[in-house]
GROMACS .gro file of N, CA and C in nm:
model
  552
    1MET      N    1  -2.045   1.509   1.657
    1MET     CA    2  -2.015   1.483   1.518
    1MET      C    3  -2.085   1.353   1.477
    2ARG      N    4  -2.146   1.350   1.361
    2ARG     CA    5  -2.220   1.233   1.317
    2ARG      C    6  -2.125   1.123   1.273
    3ARG      N    7  -2.171   1.000   1.282
    3ARG     CA    8  -2.090   0.883   1.246
    3ARG      C    9  -2.051   0.889   1.098
    4ASP      N   10  -2.142   0.928   1.011
    4ASP     CA   11  -2.114   0.936   0.868
    4ASP      C   12  -2.004   1.038   0.841
    5THR      N   13  -2.005   1.148   0.913
    5THR     CA   14  -1.904   1.251   0.896
    5THR      C   15  -1.767   1.200   0.938
    6ILE      N   16  -1.762   1.124   1.048
    6ILE     CA   17  -1.635   1.069   1.096
    6ILE      C   18  -1.580   0.970   0.994
    7ILE      N   19  -1.665   0.880   0.947
    7ILE     CA   20  -1.621   0.779   0.850
    7ILE      C   21  -1.576   0.846   0.721
    8PHE      N   22  -1.649   0.946   0.673
    8PHE     CA   23  -1.609   1.017   0.553
    8PHE      C   24  -1.475   1.086   0.572
    9SER      N   25  -1.454   1.142   0.691
    9SER     CA   26  -1.327   1.209   0.721
    9SER      C   27  -1.211   1.110   0.720
   10ILE      N   28  -1.231   0.992   0.776
   10ILE     CA   29  -1.126   0.889   0.777
   10ILE      C   30  -1.096   0.844   0.635
   11ILE      N   31  -1.198   0.819   0.556
   11ILE     CA   32  -1.178   0.775   0.417
   11ILE      C   33  -1.107   0.883   0.337
   12LYS      N   34  -1.144   1.008   0.356
   12LYS     CA   35  -1.081   1.118   0.284
   12LYS      C   36  -0.932   1.126   0.318
   13ARG      N   37  -0.898   1.114   0.444
   13ARG     CA   38  -0.756   1.118   0.485
   13ARG      C   39  -0.680   0.999   0.429
   14TYR      N   40  -0.744   0.883   0.425
   14TYR     CA   41  -0.683   0.763   0.370
   14TYR      C   42  -0.643   0.786   0.225
   15TRP      N   43  -0.733   0.842   0.144
   15TRP     CA   44  -0.703   0.863   0.003
   15TRP      C   45  -0.597   0.971  -0.017
   16ILE      N   46  -0.594   1.071   0.070
   16ILE     CA   47  -0.490   1.175   0.060
   16ILE      C   48  -0.354   1.114   0.088
   17VAL      N   49  -0.344   1.031   0.192
   17VAL     CA   50  -0.216   0.966   0.224
   17VAL      C   51  -0.174   0.873   0.111
   18LEU      N   52  -0.269   0.798   0.056
   18LEU     CA   53  -0.239   0.709  -0.055
   18LEU      C   54  -0.188   0.787  -0.175
   19PHE      N   55  -0.252   0.898  -0.208
   19PHE     CA   56  -0.210   0.981  -0.321
   19PHE      C   57  -0.069   1.033  -0.300
   20LEU      N   58  -0.040   1.080  -0.179
   20LEU     CA   59   0.094   1.132  -0.150
   20LEU      C   60   0.200   1.023  -0.159
   21LEU      N   61   0.168   0.903  -0.112
   21LEU     CA   62   0.264   0.794  -0.118
   21LEU      C   63   0.291   0.750  -0.262
   22LEU      N   64   0.187   0.746  -0.343
   22LEU     CA   65   0.204   0.699  -0.481
   22LEU      C   66   0.278   0.799  -0.570
   23PHE      N   67   0.259   0.928  -0.547
   23PHE     CA   68   0.317   1.026  -0.637
   23PHE      C   69   0.431   1.106  -0.576
   24ALA      N   70   0.492   1.053  -0.470
   24ALA     CA   71   0.604   1.122  -0.407
   24ALA      C   72   0.738   1.065  -0.453
   25ASN      N   73   0.742   1.000  -0.567
   25ASN     CA   74   0.864   0.940  -0.620
   25ASN      C   75   0.938   1.038  -0.709
   26GLN      N   76   1.068   1.015  -0.720
   26GLN     CA   77   1.146   1.090  -0.817
   26GLN      C   78   1.153   1.008  -0.944
   27ALA      N   79   1.149   1.072  -1.057
   27ALA     CA   80   1.155   1.002  -1.184
   27ALA      C   81   1.298   1.002  -1.235
   28TYR      N   82   1.340   0.889  -1.291
   28TYR     CA   83   1.473   0.876  -1.348
   28TYR      C   84   1.459   0.837  -1.495
   29SER      N   85   1.547   0.886  -1.578
   29SER     CA   86   1.538   0.855  -1.719
   29SER      C   87   1.607   0.725  -1.754
   30GLN      N   88   1.703   0.683  -1.673
   30GLN     CA   89   1.774   0.559  -1.699
   30GLN      C   90   1.784   0.480  -1.570
   31ARG      N   91   1.804   0.351  -1.585
   31ARG     CA   92   1.825   0.267  -1.468
   31ARG      C   93   1.967   0.282  -1.419
   32ASP      N   94   1.982   0.270  -1.290
   32ASP     CA   95   2.114   0.273  -1.230
   32ASP      C   96   2.170   0.131  -1.236
   33THR      N   97   2.263   0.107  -1.327
   33THR     CA   98   2.319  -0.027  -1.345
   33THR      C   99   2.438  -0.052  -1.255
   34SER      N  100   2.487   0.051  -1.186
   34SER     CA  101   2.604   0.032  -1.100
   34SER      C  102   2.570  -0.035  -0.969
   35SER      N  103   2.448  -0.019  -0.919
   35SER     CA  104   2.412  -0.080  -0.792
   35SER      C  105   2.340  -0.212  -0.815
   36ALA      N  106   2.340  -0.293  -0.713
   36ALA     CA  107   2.274  -0.423  -0.724
   36ALA      C  108   2.122  -0.403  -0.729
   37GLN      N  109   2.057  -0.482  -0.811
   37GLN     CA  110   1.912  -0.473  -0.825
   37GLN      C  111   1.845  -0.545  -0.708
   38ILE      N  112   1.744  -0.482  -0.652
   38ILE     CA  113   1.669  -0.544  -0.544
   38ILE      C  114   1.557  -0.625  -0.606
   39SER      N  115   1.552  -0.754  -0.572
   39SER     CA  116   1.452  -0.840  -0.634
   39SER      C  117   1.316  -0.827  -0.566
   40HIS      N  118   1.317  -0.789  -0.441
   40HIS     CA  119   1.192  -0.779  -0.367
   40HIS      C  120   1.188  -0.641  -0.302
   41SER      N  121   1.105  -0.553  -0.352
   41SER     CA  122   1.106  -0.413  -0.313
   41SER      C  123   1.025  -0.385  -0.186
   42PRO      N  124   1.091  -0.333  -0.082
   42PRO     CA  125   1.017  -0.292   0.038
   42PRO      C  126   0.923  -0.175   0.010
   43LYS      N  127   0.963  -0.087  -0.080
   43LYS     CA  128   0.878   0.027  -0.113
   43LYS      C  129   0.749  -0.019  -0.180
   44LYS      N  130   0.762  -0.115  -0.270
   44LYS     CA  131   0.643  -0.167  -0.338
   44LYS      C  132   0.552  -0.238  -0.237
   45ALA      N  133   0.611  -0.313  -0.146
   45ALA     CA  134   0.530  -0.382  -0.044
   45ALA      C  135   0.456  -0.281   0.043
   46ALA      N  136   0.526  -0.173   0.082
   46ALA     CA  137   0.462  -0.071   0.165
   46ALA      C  138   0.351   0.000   0.089
   47LEU      N  139   0.375   0.032  -0.037
   47LEU     CA  140   0.271   0.099  -0.117
   47LEU      C  141   0.150   0.009  -0.139
   48LEU      N  142   0.176  -0.119  -0.162
   48LEU     CA  143   0.063  -0.212  -0.178
   48LEU      C  144  -0.019  -0.220  -0.050
   49SER      N  145   0.048  -0.229   0.064
   49SER     CA  146  -0.025  -0.235   0.191
   49SER      C  147  -0.095  -0.104   0.223
   50ALA      N  148  -0.037   0.008   0.179
   50ALA     CA  149  -0.101   0.137   0.202
   50ALA      C  150  -0.225   0.151   0.114
   51SER      N  151  -0.219   0.098  -0.007
   51SER     CA  152  -0.334   0.112  -0.096
   51SER      C  153  -0.450   0.022  -0.053
   52PHE      N  154  -0.418  -0.098  -0.008
   52PHE     CA  155  -0.522  -0.188   0.042
   52PHE      C  156  -0.458  -0.280   0.144
   53PRO      N  157  -0.500  -0.275   0.269
   53PRO     CA  158  -0.436  -0.356   0.373
   53PRO      C  159  -0.433  -0.504   0.337
   54GLY      N  160  -0.315  -0.561   0.348
   54GLY     CA  161  -0.297  -0.703   0.319
   54GLY      C  162  -0.229  -0.731   0.186
   55LEU      N  163  -0.232  -0.636   0.093
   55LEU     CA  164  -0.169  -0.659  -0.036
   55LEU      C  165  -0.018  -0.673  -0.023
   56GLY      N  166   0.042  -0.599   0.066
   56GLY     CA  167   0.186  -0.611   0.088
   56GLY      C  168   0.222  -0.747   0.144
   57GLN      N  169   0.137  -0.804   0.228
   57GLN     CA  170   0.162  -0.936   0.283
   57GLN      C  171   0.146  -1.043   0.173
   58ILE      N  172   0.052  -1.022   0.083
   58ILE     CA  173   0.038  -1.113  -0.031
   58ILE      C  174   0.162  -1.104  -0.120
   59TYR      N  175   0.210  -0.983  -0.144
   59TYR     CA  176   0.331  -0.963  -0.223
   59TYR      C  177   0.451  -1.033  -0.158
   60ASN      N  178   0.458  -1.032  -0.026
   60ASN     CA  179   0.567  -1.097   0.047
   60ASN      C  180   0.543  -1.246   0.069
   61ARG      N  181   0.430  -1.296   0.022
   61ARG     CA  182   0.390  -1.436   0.037
   61ARG      C  183   0.374  -1.477   0.184
   62LYS      N  184   0.322  -1.386   0.263
   62LYS     CA  185   0.291  -1.414   0.404
   62LYS      C  186   0.139  -1.416   0.419
   63PHE      N  187   0.077  -1.514   0.356
   63PHE     CA  188  -0.068  -1.521   0.349
   63PHE      C  189  -0.132  -1.541   0.486
   64TRP      N  190  -0.062  -1.603   0.579
   64TRP     CA  191  -0.117  -1.632   0.710
   64TRP      C  192  -0.146  -1.505   0.790
   65LYS      N  193  -0.087  -1.392   0.749
   65LYS     CA  194  -0.109  -1.268   0.823
   65LYS      C  195  -0.241  -1.198   0.785
   66LEU      N  196  -0.296  -1.234   0.670
   66LEU     CA  197  -0.421  -1.169   0.624
   66LEU      C  198  -0.536  -1.184   0.724
   67PRO      N  199  -0.565  -1.305   0.773
   67PRO     CA  200  -0.675  -1.315   0.869
   67PRO      C  201  -0.650  -1.234   0.996
   68LEU      N  202  -0.524  -1.224   1.037
   68LEU     CA  203  -0.494  -1.146   1.157
   68LEU      C  204  -0.523  -0.998   1.135
   69ILE      N  205  -0.482  -0.946   1.020
   69ILE     CA  206  -0.505  -0.805   0.989
   69ILE      C  207  -0.654  -0.775   0.982
   70TYR      N  208  -0.727  -0.857   0.907
   70TYR     CA  209  -0.870  -0.829   0.889
   70TYR      C  210  -0.950  -0.857   1.015
   71ALA      N  211  -0.909  -0.954   1.095
   71ALA     CA  212  -0.979  -0.978   1.221
   71ALA      C  213  -0.959  -0.860   1.315
   72ALA      N  214  -0.837  -0.809   1.323
   72ALA     CA  215  -0.809  -0.695   1.412
   72ALA      C  216  -0.884  -0.571   1.365
   73GLU      N  217  -0.878  -0.542   1.236
   73GLU     CA  218  -0.949  -0.425   1.183
   73GLU      C  219  -1.101  -0.441   1.197
   74GLY      N  220  -1.150  -0.562   1.170
   74GLY     CA  221  -1.294  -0.586   1.182
   74GLY      C  222  -1.344  -0.571   1.325
   75TYR      N  223  -1.267  -0.626   1.420
   75TYR     CA  224  -1.306  -0.612   1.560
   75TYR      C  225  -1.305  -0.466   1.602
   76CYS      N  226  -1.202  -0.393   1.563
   76CYS     CA  227  -1.196  -0.251   1.600
   76CYS      C  228  -1.310  -0.173   1.538
   77TYR      N  229  -1.345  -0.204   1.413
   77TYR     CA  230  -1.458  -0.134   1.351
   77TYR      C  231  -1.588  -0.170   1.420
   78TYR      N  232  -1.605  -0.298   1.456
   78TYR     CA  233  -1.725  -0.340   1.526
   78TYR      C  234  -1.741  -0.264   1.656
   79ARG      N  235  -1.633  -0.253   1.734
   79ARG     CA  236  -1.639  -0.180   1.861
   79ARG      C  237  -1.660  -0.031   1.838
   80PHE      N  238  -1.596   0.024   1.735
   80PHE     CA  239  -1.615   0.165   1.700
   80PHE      C  240  -1.762   0.192   1.669
   81ASP      N  241  -1.822   0.104   1.590
   81ASP     CA  242  -1.962   0.121   1.552
   81ASP      C  243  -2.053   0.111   1.675
   82TYR      N  244  -2.026   0.017   1.764
   82TYR     CA  245  -2.104   0.002   1.886
   82TYR      C  246  -2.095   0.128   1.972
   83TYR      N  247  -1.972   0.174   1.998
   83TYR     CA  248  -1.954   0.290   2.084
   83TYR      C  249  -2.008   0.418   2.019
   84THR      N  250  -2.003   0.426   1.888
   84THR     CA  251  -2.061   0.542   1.820
   84THR      C  252  -2.212   0.545   1.840
   85GLY      N  253  -2.277   0.431   1.826
   85GLY     CA  254  -2.421   0.424   1.846
   85GLY      C  255  -2.461   0.459   1.989
   86ARG      N  256  -2.390   0.402   2.085
   86ARG     CA  257  -2.420   0.432   2.225
   86ARG      C  258  -2.392   0.579   2.258
   87TYR      N  259  -2.283   0.632   2.205
   87TYR     CA  260  -2.251   0.774   2.228
   87TYR      C  261  -2.362   0.862   2.173
   88ASN      N  262  -2.409   0.832   2.052
   88ASN     CA  263  -2.515   0.914   1.992
   88ASN      C  264  -2.643   0.907   2.075
   89GLU      N  265  -2.676   0.789   2.128
   89GLU     CA  266  -2.795   0.776   2.212
   89GLU      C  267  -2.783   0.864   2.337
   90TYR      N  268  -2.668   0.855   2.403
   90TYR     CA  269  -2.650   0.932   2.525
   90TYR      C  270  -2.634   1.082   2.497
   91ALA      N  271  -2.579   1.116   2.381
   91ALA     CA  272  -2.568   1.259   2.347
   91ALA      C  273  -2.707   1.318   2.325
   92ARG      N  274  -2.795   1.242   2.256
   92ARG     CA  275  -2.933   1.289   2.236
   92ARG      C  276  -3.006   1.296   2.370
   93ALA      N  277  -2.987   1.194   2.454
   93ALA     CA  278  -3.054   1.193   2.584
   93ALA      C  279  -3.006   1.309   2.670
   94TYR      N  280  -2.878   1.337   2.666
   94TYR     CA  281  -2.823   1.449   2.744
   94TYR      C  282  -2.883   1.581   2.696
   95ALA      N  283  -2.891   1.597   2.566
   95ALA     CA  284  -2.950   1.720   2.512
   95ALA      C  285  -3.098   1.729   2.547
   96ASP      N  286  -3.168   1.616   2.541
   96ASP     CA  287  -3.311   1.616   2.574
   96ASP      C  288  -3.336   1.643   2.722
   97ILE      N  289  -3.253   1.590   2.809
   97ILE     CA  290  -3.270   1.617   2.952
   97ILE      C  291  -3.241   1.762   2.983
   98ARG      N  292  -3.138   1.815   2.920
   98ARG     CA  293  -3.105   1.957   2.943
   98ARG      C  294  -3.216   2.049   2.896
   99SER      N  295  -3.280   2.012   2.784
   99SER     CA  296  -3.387   2.098   2.733
   99SER      C  297  -3.522   2.070   2.800
  100GLY      N  298  -3.530   1.962   2.877
  100GLY     CA  299  -3.653   1.931   2.948
  100GLY      C  300  -3.749   1.844   2.869
  101LYS      N  301  -3.709   1.787   2.756
  101LYS     CA  302  -3.798   1.703   2.677
  101LYS      C  303  -3.826   1.568   2.745
  102ILE      N  304  -3.728   1.516   2.816
  102ILE     CA  305  -3.746   1.389   2.887
  102ILE      C  306  -3.700   1.407   3.032
  103ASP      N  307  -3.751   1.318   3.118
  103ASP     CA  308  -3.714   1.325   3.259
  103ASP      C  309  -3.606   1.224   3.296
  104GLU      N  310  -3.602   1.109   3.224
  104GLU     CA  311  -3.500   1.009   3.253
  104GLU      C  312  -3.468   0.931   3.127
  105PHE      N  313  -3.351   0.865   3.129
  105PHE     CA  314  -3.305   0.784   3.016
  105PHE      C  315  -3.238   0.661   3.075
  106GLU      N  316  -3.287   0.543   3.037
  106GLU     CA  317  -3.236   0.415   3.086
  106GLU      C  318  -3.225   0.415   3.239
  107ASN      N  319  -3.331   0.453   3.303
  107ASN     CA  320  -3.342   0.458   3.450
  107ASN      C  321  -3.243   0.555   3.514
  108ARG      N  322  -3.199   0.652   3.440
  108ARG     CA  323  -3.110   0.755   3.496
  108ARG      C  324  -3.176   0.890   3.474
  109ASN      N  325  -3.187   0.967   3.581
  109ASN     CA  326  -3.248   1.098   3.567
  109ASN      C  327  -3.152   1.210   3.605
  110ASN      N  328  -3.030   1.174   3.640
  110ASN     CA  329  -2.930   1.274   3.676
  110ASN      C  330  -2.855   1.317   3.550
  111GLU      N  331  -2.857   1.445   3.525
  111GLU     CA  332  -2.791   1.501   3.406
  111GLU      C  333  -2.641   1.470   3.403
  112GLU      N  334  -2.577   1.477   3.519
  112GLU     CA  335  -2.431   1.454   3.527
  112GLU      C  336  -2.396   1.308   3.499
  113ASP      N  337  -2.478   1.214   3.545
  113ASP     CA  338  -2.453   1.073   3.517
  113ASP      C  339  -2.459   1.044   3.367
  114ILE      N  340  -2.559   1.100   3.303
  114ILE     CA  341  -2.572   1.079   3.158
  114ILE      C  342  -2.455   1.143   3.085
  115LYS      N  343  -2.411   1.257   3.130
  115LYS     CA  344  -2.296   1.324   3.068
  115LYS      C  345  -2.169   1.239   3.085
  116LYS      N  346  -2.148   1.181   3.203
  116LYS     CA  347  -2.030   1.097   3.227
  116LYS      C  348  -2.031   0.973   3.138
  117ILE      N  349  -2.147   0.910   3.129
  117ILE     CA  350  -2.158   0.790   3.046
  117ILE      C  351  -2.136   0.826   2.899
  118ARG      N  352  -2.193   0.937   2.856
  118ARG     CA  353  -2.172   0.984   2.718
  118ARG      C  354  -2.023   1.003   2.690
  119ASN      N  355  -1.951   1.064   2.784
  119ASN     CA  356  -1.808   1.088   2.765
  119ASN      C  357  -1.727   0.958   2.764
  120ILE      N  358  -1.770   0.859   2.841
  120ILE     CA  359  -1.703   0.729   2.839
  120ILE      C  360  -1.718   0.664   2.702
  121TYR      N  361  -1.840   0.669   2.647
  121TYR     CA  362  -1.862   0.612   2.514
  121TYR      C  363  -1.782   0.688   2.407
  122ARG      N  364  -1.773   0.817   2.420
  122ARG     CA  365  -1.695   0.896   2.324
  122ARG      C  366  -1.547   0.860   2.333
  123ARG      N  367  -1.496   0.849   2.455
  123ARG     CA  368  -1.354   0.813   2.473
  123ARG      C  369  -1.324   0.676   2.412
  124ASN      N  370  -1.412   0.579   2.437
  124ASN     CA  371  -1.391   0.444   2.383
  124ASN      C  372  -1.402   0.443   2.231
  125ARG      N  373  -1.494   0.520   2.176
  125ARG     CA  374  -1.506   0.532   2.031
  125ARG      C  375  -1.378   0.588   1.971
  126ASP      N  376  -1.326   0.693   2.031
  126ASP     CA  377  -1.203   0.755   1.983
  126ASP      C  378  -1.084   0.660   1.996
  127LEU      N  379  -1.082   0.582   2.102
  127LEU     CA  380  -0.974   0.484   2.120
  127LEU      C  381  -0.974   0.382   2.006
  128TYR      N  382  -1.090   0.336   1.965
  128TYR     CA  383  -1.095   0.237   1.857
  128TYR      C  384  -1.060   0.299   1.721
  129VAL      N  385  -1.084   0.425   1.702
  129VAL     CA  386  -1.036   0.492   1.580
  129VAL      C  387  -0.884   0.492   1.580
  130ILE      N  388  -0.824   0.525   1.694
  130ILE     CA  389  -0.677   0.526   1.705
  130ILE      C  390  -0.622   0.385   1.683
  131LEU      N  391  -0.688   0.284   1.738
  131LEU     CA  392  -0.643   0.147   1.718
  131LEU      C  393  -0.653   0.105   1.571
  132MET      N  394  -0.759   0.145   1.501
  132MET     CA  395  -0.771   0.112   1.359
  132MET      C  396  -0.659   0.175   1.278
  133VAL      N  397  -0.628   0.300   1.307
  133VAL     CA  398  -0.517   0.367   1.237
  133VAL      C  399  -0.386   0.299   1.272
  134GLY      N  400  -0.368   0.262   1.398
  134GLY     CA  401  -0.245   0.194   1.439
  134GLY      C  402  -0.227   0.060   1.370
  135ILE      N  403  -0.334  -0.017   1.358
  135ILE     CA  404  -0.327  -0.146   1.289
  135ILE      C  405  -0.297  -0.125   1.142
  136TYR      N  406  -0.356  -0.023   1.082
  136TYR     CA  407  -0.328   0.010   0.942
  136TYR      C  408  -0.180   0.044   0.922
  137LEU      N  409  -0.124   0.127   1.011
  137LEU     CA  410   0.017   0.164   1.000
  137LEU      C  411   0.108   0.045   1.030
  138ALA      N  412   0.070  -0.038   1.126
  138ALA     CA  413   0.149  -0.158   1.155
  138ALA      C  414   0.148  -0.254   1.036
  139ASN      N  415   0.038  -0.261   0.964
  139ASN     CA  416   0.027  -0.342   0.844
  139ASN      C  417   0.128  -0.295   0.739
  140ILE      N  418   0.139  -0.164   0.721
  140ILE     CA  419   0.234  -0.109   0.623
  140ILE      C  420   0.377  -0.136   0.667
  141LEU      N  421   0.406  -0.112   0.794
  141LEU     CA  422   0.540  -0.136   0.847
  141LEU      C  423   0.577  -0.283   0.838
  142ASP      N  424   0.485  -0.372   0.870
  142ASP     CA  425   0.512  -0.514   0.862
  142ASP      C  426   0.544  -0.557   0.719
  143ALA      N  427   0.470  -0.507   0.622
  143ALA     CA  428   0.496  -0.542   0.482
  143ALA      C  429   0.633  -0.494   0.439
  144SER      N  430   0.670  -0.374   0.479
  144SER     CA  431   0.800  -0.319   0.443
  144SER      C  432   0.914  -0.399   0.506
  145VAL      N  433   0.904  -0.430   0.633
  145VAL     CA  434   1.010  -0.506   0.702
  145VAL      C  435   1.020  -0.647   0.644
  146ASP      N  436   0.905  -0.710   0.617
  146ASP     CA  437   0.908  -0.843   0.556
  146ASP      C  438   0.975  -0.840   0.419
  147ALA      N  439   0.953  -0.735   0.343
  147ALA     CA  440   1.017  -0.725   0.212
  147ALA      C  441   1.168  -0.707   0.227
  148TYR      N  442   1.211  -0.628   0.326
  148TYR     CA  443   1.355  -0.613   0.350
  148TYR      C  444   1.418  -0.748   0.386
  149LEU      N  445   1.348  -0.828   0.463
  149LEU     CA  446   1.402  -0.954   0.510
  149LEU      C  447   1.363  -1.073   0.422
  150PHE      N  448   1.306  -1.046   0.307
  150PHE     CA  449   1.257  -1.153   0.220
  150PHE      C  450   1.369  -1.246   0.177
  151ASP      N  451   1.483  -1.192   0.141
  151ASP     CA  452   1.596  -1.272   0.093
  151ASP      C  453   1.697  -1.302   0.204
  152PHE      N  454   1.661  -1.279   0.328
  152PHE     CA  455   1.751  -1.303   0.440
  152PHE      C  456   1.773  -1.453   0.454
  153ASP      N  457   1.900  -1.493   0.461
  153ASP     CA  458   1.934  -1.635   0.464
  153ASP      C  459   1.938  -1.684   0.609
  154VAL      N  460   1.852  -1.779   0.635
  154VAL     CA  461   1.854  -1.846   0.765
  154VAL      C  462   1.886  -1.992   0.735
  155SER      N  463   2.013  -2.025   0.744
  155SER     CA  464   2.054  -2.162   0.712
  155SER      C  465   2.046  -2.250   0.836
  156ASN      N  466   2.072  -2.379   0.816
  156ASN     CA  467   2.069  -2.473   0.928
  156ASN      C  468   2.187  -2.454   1.021
  157GLU      N  469   2.288  -2.382   0.977
  157GLU     CA  470   2.404  -2.357   1.061
  157GLU      C  471   2.376  -2.255   1.170
  158LEU      N  472   2.270  -2.177   1.153
  158LEU     CA  473   2.232  -2.079   1.254
  158LEU      C  474   2.120  -2.138   1.340
  159GLY      N  475   2.130  -2.118   1.471
  159GLY     CA  476   2.021  -2.169   1.553
  159GLY      C  477   2.047  -2.155   1.700
  160MET      N  478   1.945  -2.190   1.774
  160MET     CA  479   1.952  -2.187   1.919
  160MET      C  480   1.880  -2.311   1.970
  161SER      N  481   1.938  -2.374   2.072
  161SER     CA  482   1.877  -2.493   2.131
  161SER      C  483   1.865  -2.473   2.281
  162VAL      N  484   1.757  -2.524   2.336
  162VAL     CA  485   1.734  -2.518   2.480
  162VAL      C  486   1.711  -2.661   2.529
  163TYR      N  487   1.791  -2.701   2.629
  163TYR     CA  488   1.782  -2.836   2.683
  163TYR      C  489   1.766  -2.829   2.835
  164PRO      N  490   1.691  -2.925   2.894
  164PRO     CA  491   1.689  -2.933   3.040
  164PRO      C  492   1.822  -2.992   3.087
  165THR      N  493   1.868  -2.948   3.199
  165THR     CA  494   1.995  -2.996   3.252
  165THR      C  495   1.991  -2.998   3.404
  166THR      N  496   2.091  -3.064   3.462
  166THR     CA  497   2.105  -3.067   3.607
  166THR      C  498   2.227  -2.985   3.644
  167ILE      N  499   2.212  -2.894   3.739
  167ILE     CA  500   2.321  -2.808   3.782
  167ILE      C  501   2.377  -2.864   3.913
  168HIS      N  502   2.507  -2.897   3.913
  168HIS     CA  503   2.572  -2.950   4.031
  168HIS      C  504   2.656  -2.840   4.095
  169THR      N  505   2.640  -2.820   4.224
  169THR     CA  506   2.723  -2.725   4.298
  169THR      C  507   2.782  -2.796   4.419
  170GLU      N  508   2.885  -2.738   4.475
  170GLU     CA  509   2.952  -2.799   4.590
  170GLU      C  510   2.875  -2.777   4.720
  171ILE      N  511   2.794  -2.673   4.726
  171ILE     CA  512   2.731  -2.639   4.854
  171ILE      C  513   2.584  -2.676   4.863
  172SER      N  514   2.523  -2.724   4.754
  172SER     CA  515   2.381  -2.760   4.761
  172SER      C  516   2.354  -2.886   4.680
  173ARG      N  517   2.233  -2.931   4.691
  173ARG     CA  518   2.192  -3.049   4.614
  173ARG      C  519   2.184  -3.014   4.466
  174PRO      N  520   2.183  -3.112   4.377
  174PRO     CA  521   2.166  -3.084   4.233
  174PRO      C  522   2.030  -3.018   4.208
  175MET      N  523   2.030  -2.920   4.116
  175MET     CA  524   1.907  -2.846   4.082
  175MET      C  525   1.879  -2.862   3.933
  176MET      N  526   1.751  -2.850   3.900
  176MET     CA  527   1.711  -2.854   3.759
  176MET      C  528   1.733  -2.715   3.699
  177GLY      N  529   1.772  -2.712   3.571
  177GLY     CA  530   1.794  -2.586   3.502
  177GLY      C  531   1.779  -2.603   3.353
  178LEU      N  532   1.807  -2.497   3.279
  178LEU     CA  533   1.801  -2.499   3.133
  178LEU      C  534   1.938  -2.464   3.078
  179GLN      N  535   1.977  -2.535   2.974
  179GLN     CA  536   2.101  -2.508   2.903
  179GLN      C  537   2.064  -2.449   2.768
  180VAL      N  538   2.120  -2.333   2.737
  180VAL     CA  539   2.093  -2.267   2.609
  180VAL      C  540   2.222  -2.267   2.529
  181SER      N  541   2.215  -2.316   2.406
  181SER     CA  542   2.334  -2.314   2.320
  181SER      C  543   2.300  -2.248   2.187
  182PHE      N  544   2.394  -2.169   2.138
  182PHE     CA  545   2.378  -2.097   2.011
  182PHE      C  546   2.475  -2.157   1.910
  183ARG      N  547   2.432  -2.171   1.786
  183ARG     CA  548   2.516  -2.218   1.676
  183ARG      C  549   2.531  -2.105   1.575
  184PHE      N  550   2.656  -2.076   1.539
  184PHE     CA  551   2.683  -1.971   1.440
  184PHE      C  552   2.742  -2.032   1.314
   0.00000   0.00000   0.00000
């Protein structure tokens, strides 16, 4: 399968998922005034991140996560592009060796070796496609969870402290240890 076809297929699926997410809502004629209004919508954060990775994090004011998302996606795309190019080279070489057009490729003249290397590049290419989709889905999930926890109160009364301490026992010498205390 050609690289352009794979990329077009991924983009097409992306837009189908986006369309389904945006138009899968129920319409109401009036607002529900009996329930408490949510000031920070997890659904909106998820839809923003689904439409364009990172928008949900901007909506949640977690700007520090943007470089992480784009670095991970960029690295995965870079590796995907590399493995796609190498796979295509070895796929052409394998076809050419089988048809007798060439005798060797990159100092390899064994048909089975070229086939194994081609399959390794294909497997790695497919792995990076899965990783890109996983990072995209994790981006959406992260935006949604952050929106749920946006108004979560973490006061100074809640906390955990870790201190070095000495443990005394009757049967051995004093030992170094850690003391953990929780405040509620």
